[in-house]
Amino acid sequence: MIYRSKAPLRLGLAGGGSDVSPYSEMFGGAVLNATIDQYAYCTIEETDDNTVILKAADLDMSRNYKSALTLPSDGSLDLHKGVYNRIIKDFRITEPVSCRITTWCDVPPGSGLGTSSTMVVAIIKAFTEWLNLPLGDYDTAYLAYRIERIDLGLSGGKQDQYAATFGGFNFIEFSKDERVIVNPLRMKRWIIDELEASMVLFYTGESRSSDKIIREQQENTRKGKKLPVEATHRIKENSYLMKDLLLKGEIIQFAKALGKEWENKKKMALSISNEHIEKIYNAAMEAGAYGGKVSGAGGGGFMFFMTDPAKRLDLINALGRFNGRVVNFHFSENGCQGWRIDEE
């Protein structure tokens, strides 16, 4: 039997950064995001050769280990091993398992679309199919968060795991007592169509590690630095406004609020923007964009812009001057999915 899964990547539309500890525990957070038809995938094949084979096909990385209850975290494919170790521990599996785990993703790591967290969710979902684990959506997302942020000590927020698990357009609230509430938005089809017609997703050609940026944000919050903390307050408040604008279909106002979101986001940490990103952003605005931002922590990866659909080609042509590429996409309604294939 073969067990497969896929989880959708997300665009962070508003509020990103307010979901990052310790801000979310001190003040509470709120984000608006939407998943797109770009995915992280996982396949698990049960074997009987007393080995655990881990492979990231898109990264051309592979590691073999003797079957054990705990695999070593040594800096190589640690996301895979983090899920494996936590599943074995939490579900009291007493005998080492033998399997081949293969993953791949539609976009490069460090893209700003939540690739790491989405990959963790996909791997958990494949294990859920294989071992018939009693995990609902909230369970899956919270387990992914614990593996990535606590077990592996990777810096980041809390929204990506929930976006990848639930899918669609979501307004997610993070309370001071660490509770998470996912509010799925009932979007009218014409609003989604107008968003897709208005939006351009652009890969800057530069992947980046979000770790440094996130750690700078966290340190600014811990020290109570006035400018970054107040900027995060405004970003959180803006997420409520942008949710309302989106549900009402006020797309131009939504797009302009996106630009204000970006201006505030840059005040959260110095490394969020750079000269290359600013050149791309300015070129997009000169070509008629209403607003835009970098998706995710910043520093590189994907940017997205909104414009009059009739001027979308002008925006694409302006972005063509840079060493990157426009990626066509549609919004995805479904969250993480798993299935099994009988080889016989």
mmCIF file of C-alpha atoms in Angstrom:
data_model
loop_
_atom_site.group_PDB
_atom_site.id
_atom_site.type_symbol
_atom_site.label_atom_id
_atom_site.label_comp_id
_atom_site.label_asym_id
_atom_site.label_seq_id
_atom_site.Cartn_x
_atom_site.Cartn_y
_atom_site.Cartn_z
ATOM 1 C CA MET A 1 0.000 0.000 0.000
ATOM 2 C CA ILE A 2 1.147 3.533 -0.812
ATOM 3 C CA TYR A 3 -0.011 6.531 1.234
ATOM 4 C CA ARG A 4 -0.022 10.014 -0.271
ATOM 5 C CA SER A 5 -0.905 13.536 0.772
ATOM 6 C CA LYS A 6 -0.775 17.109 -0.416
ATOM 7 C CA ALA A 7 -1.169 20.413 1.424
ATOM 8 C CA PRO A 8 -1.705 23.844 -0.172
ATOM 9 C CA LEU A 9 0.685 26.769 0.189
ATOM 10 C CA ARG A 10 -0.710 30.123 1.265
ATOM 11 C CA LEU A 11 -0.605 33.826 0.563
ATOM 12 C CA GLY A 12 -0.387 35.914 3.734
ATOM 13 C CA LEU A 13 -2.832 38.732 2.956
ATOM 14 C CA ALA A 14 -2.819 40.616 6.266
ATOM 15 C CA GLY A 15 -1.735 40.428 9.884
ATOM 16 C CA GLY A 16 1.426 38.400 9.341
ATOM 17 C CA GLY A 17 3.818 38.869 12.241
ATOM 18 C CA SER A 18 1.082 39.182 14.865
ATOM 19 C CA ASP A 19 1.005 35.361 14.966
ATOM 20 C CA VAL A 20 4.676 35.185 15.997
ATOM 21 C CA SER A 21 5.638 34.486 19.614
ATOM 22 C CA PRO A 22 6.001 36.365 21.944
ATOM 23 C CA TYR A 23 3.735 39.014 20.343
ATOM 24 C CA SER A 24 0.745 36.676 20.057
ATOM 25 C CA GLU A 25 1.027 35.665 23.727
ATOM 26 C CA MET A 26 1.463 39.264 24.902
ATOM 27 C CA PHE A 27 -1.161 41.008 22.762
ATOM 28 C CA GLY A 28 -3.042 38.375 20.760
ATOM 29 C CA GLY A 29 -2.819 38.132 16.973
ATOM 30 C CA ALA A 30 -5.034 38.008 13.891
ATOM 31 C CA VAL A 31 -4.191 37.098 10.297
ATOM 32 C CA LEU A 32 -5.974 36.881 6.972
ATOM 33 C CA ASN A 33 -4.678 34.314 4.500
ATOM 34 C CA ALA A 34 -5.723 32.211 1.527
ATOM 35 C CA THR A 35 -4.378 28.990 0.055
ATOM 36 C CA ILE A 36 -3.433 28.624 -3.603
ATOM 37 C CA ASP A 37 -3.002 25.748 -6.052
ATOM 38 C CA GLN A 38 0.691 25.291 -5.292
ATOM 39 C CA TYR A 39 1.363 22.323 -3.014
ATOM 40 C CA ALA A 40 3.707 20.339 -0.800
ATOM 41 C CA TYR A 41 3.444 16.570 -1.343
ATOM 42 C CA CYS A 42 4.356 13.450 0.615
ATOM 43 C CA THR A 43 4.369 9.742 -0.189
ATOM 44 C CA ILE A 44 4.948 6.988 2.389
ATOM 45 C CA GLU A 45 5.675 3.428 1.301
ATOM 46 C CA GLU A 46 5.742 0.731 3.951
ATOM 47 C CA THR A 47 8.762 -1.568 3.568
ATOM 48 C CA ASP A 48 10.196 -4.619 5.335
ATOM 49 C CA ASP A 49 13.947 -4.025 5.054
ATOM 50 C CA ASN A 50 14.464 -2.581 8.575
ATOM 51 C CA THR A 51 15.363 0.872 7.231
ATOM 52 C CA VAL A 52 13.841 4.338 7.145
ATOM 53 C CA ILE A 53 14.576 6.131 3.875
ATOM 54 C CA LEU A 54 13.942 9.877 3.728
ATOM 55 C CA LYS A 55 13.987 11.703 0.402
ATOM 56 C CA ALA A 56 13.295 15.310 -0.602
ATOM 57 C CA ALA A 57 13.014 14.773 -4.347
ATOM 58 C CA ASP A 58 12.906 18.466 -5.275
ATOM 59 C CA LEU A 59 16.056 19.177 -3.253
ATOM 60 C CA ASP A 60 17.886 16.056 -4.491
ATOM 61 C CA MET A 61 18.515 14.998 -0.889
ATOM 62 C CA SER A 62 18.220 11.493 0.525
ATOM 63 C CA ARG A 63 19.174 9.866 3.836
ATOM 64 C CA ASN A 64 18.999 6.228 4.984
ATOM 65 C CA TYR A 65 18.716 5.139 8.620
ATOM 66 C CA LYS A 66 18.349 1.855 10.396
ATOM 67 C CA SER A 67 14.807 1.549 11.748
ATOM 68 C CA ALA A 68 14.620 3.072 15.225
ATOM 69 C CA LEU A 69 12.135 4.690 17.576
ATOM 70 C CA THR A 70 14.045 7.983 17.289
ATOM 71 C CA LEU A 71 15.938 9.333 14.295
ATOM 72 C CA PRO A 72 18.816 11.777 14.939
ATOM 73 C CA SER A 73 18.255 15.494 14.266
ATOM 74 C CA ASP A 74 21.514 16.324 12.530
ATOM 75 C CA GLY A 75 20.569 19.187 10.235
ATOM 76 C CA SER A 76 19.623 16.987 7.288
ATOM 77 C CA LEU A 77 15.921 16.546 6.432
ATOM 78 C CA ASP A 78 15.034 17.456 10.009
ATOM 79 C CA LEU A 79 11.410 18.255 9.094
ATOM 80 C CA HIS A 80 10.928 14.639 8.022
ATOM 81 C CA LYS A 81 12.640 13.305 11.136
ATOM 82 C CA GLY A 82 10.781 15.708 13.405
ATOM 83 C CA VAL A 83 7.428 14.363 12.217
ATOM 84 C CA TYR A 84 8.625 10.746 12.385
ATOM 85 C CA ASN A 85 9.932 11.135 15.944
ATOM 86 C CA ARG A 86 6.853 12.948 17.241
ATOM 87 C CA ILE A 87 4.419 10.458 15.662
ATOM 88 C CA ILE A 88 6.310 7.476 17.102
ATOM 89 C CA LYS A 89 6.395 9.129 20.548
ATOM 90 C CA ASP A 90 2.864 10.523 20.788
ATOM 91 C CA PHE A 91 1.080 7.446 19.499
ATOM 92 C CA ARG A 92 3.080 4.990 21.590
ATOM 93 C CA ILE A 93 4.469 2.977 18.726
ATOM 94 C CA THR A 94 6.707 0.455 20.498
ATOM 95 C CA GLU A 95 8.323 -1.271 17.533
ATOM 96 C CA PRO A 96 10.537 0.533 14.980
ATOM 97 C CA VAL A 97 8.773 0.994 11.647
ATOM 98 C CA SER A 98 10.273 0.489 8.214
ATOM 99 C CA CYS A 99 9.291 2.883 5.434
ATOM 100 C CA ARG A 100 10.285 5.174 2.582
ATOM 101 C CA ILE A 101 9.151 8.821 2.884
ATOM 102 C CA THR A 102 9.399 10.980 -0.242
ATOM 103 C CA THR A 103 8.463 14.656 -0.412
ATOM 104 C CA TRP A 104 8.481 17.412 -2.985
ATOM 105 C CA CYS A 105 7.093 20.931 -3.349
ATOM 106 C CA ASP A 106 5.882 23.092 -6.226
ATOM 107 C CA VAL A 107 8.015 26.067 -5.119
ATOM 108 C CA PRO A 108 11.534 26.427 -3.659
ATOM 109 C CA PRO A 109 12.125 26.605 0.105
ATOM 110 C CA GLY A 110 12.352 30.128 1.473
ATOM 111 C CA SER A 111 9.644 31.307 -0.912
ATOM 112 C CA GLY A 112 7.469 33.083 1.656
ATOM 113 C CA LEU A 113 4.484 30.840 0.926
ATOM 114 C CA GLY A 114 4.815 28.794 4.113
ATOM 115 C CA THR A 115 6.670 25.884 2.506
ATOM 116 C CA SER A 116 8.265 24.416 5.654
ATOM 117 C CA SER A 117 5.087 24.379 7.715
ATOM 118 C CA THR A 118 3.047 23.135 4.776
ATOM 119 C CA MET A 119 5.508 20.290 4.246
ATOM 120 C CA VAL A 120 5.222 19.290 7.911
ATOM 121 C CA VAL A 121 1.416 19.221 7.568
ATOM 122 C CA ALA A 122 1.673 17.079 4.422
ATOM 123 C CA ILE A 123 3.971 14.561 6.119
ATOM 124 C CA ILE A 124 1.669 14.333 9.153
ATOM 125 C CA LYS A 125 -1.298 13.738 6.838
ATOM 126 C CA ALA A 126 0.502 10.878 5.074
ATOM 127 C CA PHE A 127 1.287 9.301 8.470
ATOM 128 C CA THR A 128 -2.375 9.758 9.426
ATOM 129 C CA GLU A 129 -3.415 7.766 6.339
ATOM 130 C CA TRP A 130 -0.812 5.073 6.998
ATOM 131 C CA LEU A 131 -1.383 4.567 10.722
ATOM 132 C CA ASN A 132 -5.073 5.602 10.889
ATOM 133 C CA LEU A 133 -4.251 8.296 13.440
ATOM 134 C CA PRO A 134 -7.162 10.058 15.233
ATOM 135 C CA LEU A 135 -6.225 13.565 14.104
ATOM 136 C CA GLY A 136 -8.752 16.231 13.191
ATOM 137 C CA ASP A 137 -7.832 19.505 11.478
ATOM 138 C CA TYR A 138 -7.071 21.428 14.676
ATOM 139 C CA ASP A 139 -5.067 18.442 15.973
ATOM 140 C CA THR A 140 -3.020 18.237 12.772
ATOM 141 C CA ALA A 141 -2.253 21.961 12.685
ATOM 142 C CA TYR A 142 -1.307 22.125 16.363
ATOM 143 C CA LEU A 143 0.892 19.028 16.075
ATOM 144 C CA ALA A 144 2.664 20.594 13.055
ATOM 145 C CA TYR A 145 3.221 23.774 15.070
ATOM 146 C CA ARG A 146 4.713 21.859 18.007
ATOM 147 C CA ILE A 147 7.026 19.833 15.789
ATOM 148 C CA GLU A 148 8.366 22.849 13.924
ATOM 149 C CA ARG A 149 8.517 25.482 16.639
ATOM 150 C CA ILE A 150 9.105 23.437 19.817
ATOM 151 C CA ASP A 151 10.688 20.100 18.870
ATOM 152 C CA LEU A 152 12.921 21.498 16.119
ATOM 153 C CA GLY A 153 13.229 25.023 17.519
ATOM 154 C CA LEU A 154 12.599 26.692 14.146
ATOM 155 C CA SER A 155 11.571 30.345 14.235
ATOM 156 C CA GLY A 156 8.255 31.373 12.774
ATOM 157 C CA GLY A 157 4.600 32.081 13.388
ATOM 158 C CA LYS A 158 1.499 29.976 13.881
ATOM 159 C CA GLN A 159 -0.619 30.752 10.832
ATOM 160 C CA ASP A 160 0.993 28.535 8.179
ATOM 161 C CA GLN A 161 0.160 25.218 9.822
ATOM 162 C CA TYR A 162 -3.524 26.159 10.138
ATOM 163 C CA ALA A 163 -3.761 27.597 6.610
ATOM 164 C CA ALA A 164 -2.275 24.436 5.084
ATOM 165 C CA THR A 165 -4.532 22.157 7.124
ATOM 166 C CA PHE A 166 -7.853 23.985 6.714
ATOM 167 C CA GLY A 167 -7.380 25.515 3.251
ATOM 168 C CA GLY A 168 -9.406 28.269 1.590
ATOM 169 C CA PHE A 169 -9.787 31.856 2.822
ATOM 170 C CA ASN A 170 -9.402 32.052 6.583
ATOM 171 C CA PHE A 171 -9.338 34.720 9.263
ATOM 172 C CA ILE A 172 -7.337 33.194 12.117
ATOM 173 C CA GLU A 173 -7.223 34.617 15.642
ATOM 174 C CA PHE A 174 -4.545 33.834 18.217
ATOM 175 C CA SER A 175 -5.465 34.548 21.828
ATOM 176 C CA LYS A 176 -3.104 35.360 24.677
ATOM 177 C CA ASP A 177 -3.700 31.928 26.235
ATOM 178 C CA GLU A 178 -2.433 30.308 22.995
ATOM 179 C CA ARG A 179 -5.876 29.275 21.749
ATOM 180 C CA VAL A 180 -6.322 29.420 17.983
ATOM 181 C CA ILE A 181 -9.659 30.031 16.265
ATOM 182 C CA VAL A 182 -9.921 29.466 12.513
ATOM 183 C CA ASN A 183 -12.784 31.417 10.931
ATOM 184 C CA PRO A 184 -13.395 30.135 7.372
ATOM 185 C CA LEU A 185 -14.681 32.957 5.169
ATOM 186 C CA ARG A 186 -17.695 32.353 2.933
ATOM 187 C CA MET A 187 -16.414 34.038 -0.186
ATOM 188 C CA LYS A 188 -18.665 34.856 -3.119
ATOM 189 C CA ARG A 189 -17.361 33.369 -6.354
ATOM 190 C CA TRP A 190 -17.240 36.716 -8.163
ATOM 191 C CA ILE A 191 -14.982 38.149 -5.446
ATOM 192 C CA ILE A 192 -12.530 35.267 -5.823
ATOM 193 C CA ASP A 193 -12.619 35.680 -9.610
ATOM 194 C CA GLU A 194 -11.960 39.425 -9.311
ATOM 195 C CA LEU A 195 -9.084 38.780 -6.912
ATOM 196 C CA GLU A 196 -7.488 36.305 -9.316
ATOM 197 C CA ALA A 197 -7.946 38.715 -12.231
ATOM 198 C CA SER A 198 -6.436 41.579 -10.218
ATOM 199 C CA MET A 199 -3.483 39.812 -8.605
ATOM 200 C CA VAL A 200 -0.002 39.081 -9.944
ATOM 201 C CA LEU A 201 2.254 36.650 -8.077
ATOM 202 C CA PHE A 202 5.945 37.254 -8.728
ATOM 203 C CA TYR A 203 8.892 35.126 -7.635
ATOM 204 C CA THR A 204 11.845 37.452 -7.055
ATOM 205 C CA GLY A 205 14.361 34.723 -7.898
ATOM 206 C CA GLU A 206 15.847 34.963 -4.420
ATOM 207 C CA SER A 207 14.889 32.462 -1.742
ATOM 208 C CA ARG A 208 15.774 33.417 1.818
ATOM 209 C CA SER A 209 15.849 32.042 5.321
ATOM 210 C CA SER A 210 13.116 33.588 7.425
ATOM 211 C CA ASP A 211 14.921 32.646 10.644
ATOM 212 C CA LYS A 212 16.999 35.848 10.941
ATOM 213 C CA ILE A 213 14.022 38.082 10.157
ATOM 214 C CA ILE A 214 11.727 36.323 12.621
ATOM 215 C CA ARG A 215 14.339 36.401 15.374
ATOM 216 C CA GLU A 216 14.776 40.150 14.860
ATOM 217 C CA GLN A 217 11.004 40.629 15.165
ATOM 218 C CA GLN A 218 10.916 38.516 18.331
ATOM 219 C CA GLU A 219 13.785 40.433 19.889
ATOM 220 C CA ASN A 220 12.133 43.771 19.079
ATOM 221 C CA THR A 221 8.962 42.581 20.820
ATOM 222 C CA ARG A 222 10.796 41.257 23.878
ATOM 223 C CA LYS A 223 12.616 44.558 24.271
ATOM 224 C CA GLY A 224 9.408 46.508 23.774
ATOM 225 C CA LYS A 225 10.822 48.616 20.950
ATOM 226 C CA LYS A 226 8.147 51.194 20.244
ATOM 227 C CA LEU A 227 8.275 51.445 16.416
ATOM 228 C CA PRO A 228 8.216 47.670 15.610
ATOM 229 C CA VAL A 229 5.604 46.860 18.268
ATOM 230 C CA GLU A 230 3.293 49.689 17.203
ATOM 231 C CA ALA A 231 3.714 48.612 13.568
ATOM 232 C CA THR A 232 2.628 45.095 14.527
ATOM 233 C CA HIS A 233 -0.398 46.546 16.357
ATOM 234 C CA ARG A 234 -1.392 48.378 13.157
ATOM 235 C CA ILE A 235 -0.870 45.266 11.053
ATOM 236 C CA LYS A 236 -3.168 43.281 13.349
ATOM 237 C CA GLU A 237 -5.819 46.014 13.226
ATOM 238 C CA ASN A 238 -5.469 46.157 9.446
ATOM 239 C CA SER A 239 -6.281 42.448 9.192
ATOM 240 C CA TYR A 240 -9.795 43.119 10.541
ATOM 241 C CA LEU A 241 -10.306 45.949 8.062
ATOM 242 C CA MET A 242 -9.026 43.878 5.131
ATOM 243 C CA LYS A 243 -11.254 40.945 6.072
ATOM 244 C CA ASP A 244 -14.316 43.226 5.943
ATOM 245 C CA LEU A 245 -13.244 44.794 2.649
ATOM 246 C CA LEU A 246 -12.681 41.356 1.146
ATOM 247 C CA LEU A 247 -16.060 39.987 2.198
ATOM 248 C CA LYS A 248 -17.796 43.094 0.811
ATOM 249 C CA GLY A 249 -15.930 42.806 -2.490
ATOM 250 C CA GLU A 250 -14.346 46.256 -2.179
ATOM 251 C CA ILE A 251 -11.310 45.083 -4.113
ATOM 252 C CA ILE A 252 -9.636 48.428 -4.847
ATOM 253 C CA GLN A 253 -9.811 49.490 -1.204
ATOM 254 C CA PHE A 254 -8.542 46.047 -0.229
ATOM 255 C CA ALA A 255 -5.590 46.451 -2.610
ATOM 256 C CA LYS A 256 -4.722 49.889 -1.229
ATOM 257 C CA ALA A 257 -4.883 48.518 2.324
ATOM 258 C CA LEU A 258 -2.437 45.835 1.174
ATOM 259 C CA GLY A 259 0.065 48.593 0.388
ATOM 260 C CA LYS A 260 -0.385 50.090 3.879
ATOM 261 C CA GLU A 261 0.175 46.623 5.310
ATOM 262 C CA TRP A 262 3.536 46.486 3.523
ATOM 263 C CA GLU A 263 4.609 49.910 4.785
ATOM 264 C CA ASN A 264 3.907 48.847 8.368
ATOM 265 C CA LYS A 265 5.483 45.438 7.905
ATOM 266 C CA LYS A 266 8.819 46.993 6.918
ATOM 267 C CA LYS A 267 8.953 48.712 10.320
ATOM 268 C CA MET A 268 8.851 45.385 12.174
ATOM 269 C CA ALA A 269 12.455 44.424 11.286
ATOM 270 C CA LEU A 270 15.222 45.990 9.195
ATOM 271 C CA SER A 271 15.820 42.888 7.061
ATOM 272 C CA ILE A 272 12.227 42.553 5.819
ATOM 273 C CA SER A 273 12.962 44.656 2.734
ATOM 274 C CA ASN A 274 16.067 45.447 0.698
ATOM 275 C CA GLU A 275 17.098 47.452 -2.344
ATOM 276 C CA HIS A 276 16.119 44.725 -4.819
ATOM 277 C CA ILE A 277 12.653 44.308 -3.314
ATOM 278 C CA GLU A 278 12.108 48.086 -3.284
ATOM 279 C CA LYS A 279 13.043 48.357 -6.968
ATOM 280 C CA ILE A 280 10.522 45.645 -7.856
ATOM 281 C CA TYR A 281 7.842 47.244 -5.692
ATOM 282 C CA ASN A 282 8.387 50.724 -7.168
ATOM 283 C CA ALA A 283 8.315 49.364 -10.725
ATOM 284 C CA ALA A 284 5.014 47.635 -9.987
ATOM 285 C CA MET A 285 3.488 50.804 -8.554
ATOM 286 C CA GLU A 286 4.667 52.829 -11.560
ATOM 287 C CA ALA A 287 2.957 50.245 -13.796
ATOM 288 C CA GLY A 288 -0.370 50.897 -12.102
ATOM 289 C CA ALA A 289 -0.472 48.526 -9.125
ATOM 290 C CA TYR A 290 -2.792 49.649 -6.322
ATOM 291 C CA GLY A 291 -0.614 47.946 -3.721
ATOM 292 C CA GLY A 292 1.396 44.853 -2.936
ATOM 293 C CA LYS A 293 3.727 43.197 -0.467
ATOM 294 C CA VAL A 294 6.207 40.414 0.091
ATOM 295 C CA SER A 295 4.502 37.193 1.128
ATOM 296 C CA GLY A 296 5.734 35.709 4.395
ATOM 297 C CA ALA A 297 8.498 37.046 6.610
ATOM 298 C CA GLY A 298 10.125 39.143 3.867
ATOM 299 C CA GLY A 299 13.649 39.436 2.542
ATOM 300 C CA GLY A 300 12.907 37.707 -0.766
ATOM 301 C CA GLY A 301 10.788 34.883 -2.108
ATOM 302 C CA PHE A 302 7.392 35.767 -3.582
ATOM 303 C CA MET A 303 5.778 39.169 -3.866
ATOM 304 C CA PHE A 304 2.214 39.800 -4.985
ATOM 305 C CA PHE A 305 0.556 42.904 -6.362
ATOM 306 C CA MET A 306 -2.977 44.005 -7.191
ATOM 307 C CA THR A 307 -4.019 46.142 -10.122
ATOM 308 C CA ASP A 308 -6.900 46.888 -12.461
ATOM 309 C CA PRO A 309 -7.387 43.601 -14.396
ATOM 310 C CA ALA A 310 -7.298 45.606 -17.652
ATOM 311 C CA LYS A 311 -3.771 46.754 -16.712
ATOM 312 C CA ARG A 312 -2.573 43.349 -15.484
ATOM 313 C CA LEU A 313 -0.457 42.739 -18.588
ATOM 314 C CA ASP A 314 1.259 46.136 -18.152
ATOM 315 C CA LEU A 315 2.209 45.082 -14.616
ATOM 316 C CA ILE A 316 3.504 41.705 -15.805
ATOM 317 C CA ASN A 317 5.611 43.389 -18.488
ATOM 318 C CA ALA A 318 7.078 45.802 -15.919
ATOM 319 C CA LEU A 319 8.049 42.918 -13.661
ATOM 320 C CA GLY A 320 9.651 41.173 -16.638
ATOM 321 C CA ARG A 321 12.598 43.585 -16.372
ATOM 322 C CA PHE A 322 13.723 41.769 -13.225
ATOM 323 C CA ASN A 323 15.403 38.425 -12.803
ATOM 324 C CA GLY A 324 12.320 36.572 -11.606
ATOM 325 C CA ARG A 325 9.123 35.071 -12.958
ATOM 326 C CA VAL A 326 5.381 35.535 -12.756
ATOM 327 C CA VAL A 327 3.582 32.431 -11.482
ATOM 328 C CA ASN A 328 0.001 31.845 -12.585
ATOM 329 C CA PHE A 329 -2.228 30.524 -9.815
ATOM 330 C CA HIS A 330 -5.771 30.035 -8.588
ATOM 331 C CA PHE A 331 -7.050 30.070 -5.045
ATOM 332 C CA SER A 332 -7.545 26.642 -3.520
ATOM 333 C CA GLU A 333 -10.691 25.785 -1.564
ATOM 334 C CA ASN A 334 -9.433 22.548 -0.016
ATOM 335 C CA GLY A 335 -6.955 22.046 2.778
ATOM 336 C CA CYS A 336 -4.603 19.137 3.333
ATOM 337 C CA GLN A 337 -5.771 15.879 1.770
ATOM 338 C CA GLY A 338 -4.610 12.296 2.109
ATOM 339 C CA TRP A 339 -5.346 9.095 0.220
ATOM 340 C CA ARG A 340 -4.027 5.569 -0.280
ATOM 341 C CA ILE A 341 -3.156 3.524 -3.348
ATOM 342 C CA ASP A 342 -3.444 -0.270 -3.410
ATOM 343 C CA GLU A 343 -0.552 -1.568 -5.537
ATOM 344 C CA GLU A 344 -2.205 -4.935 -6.181
#
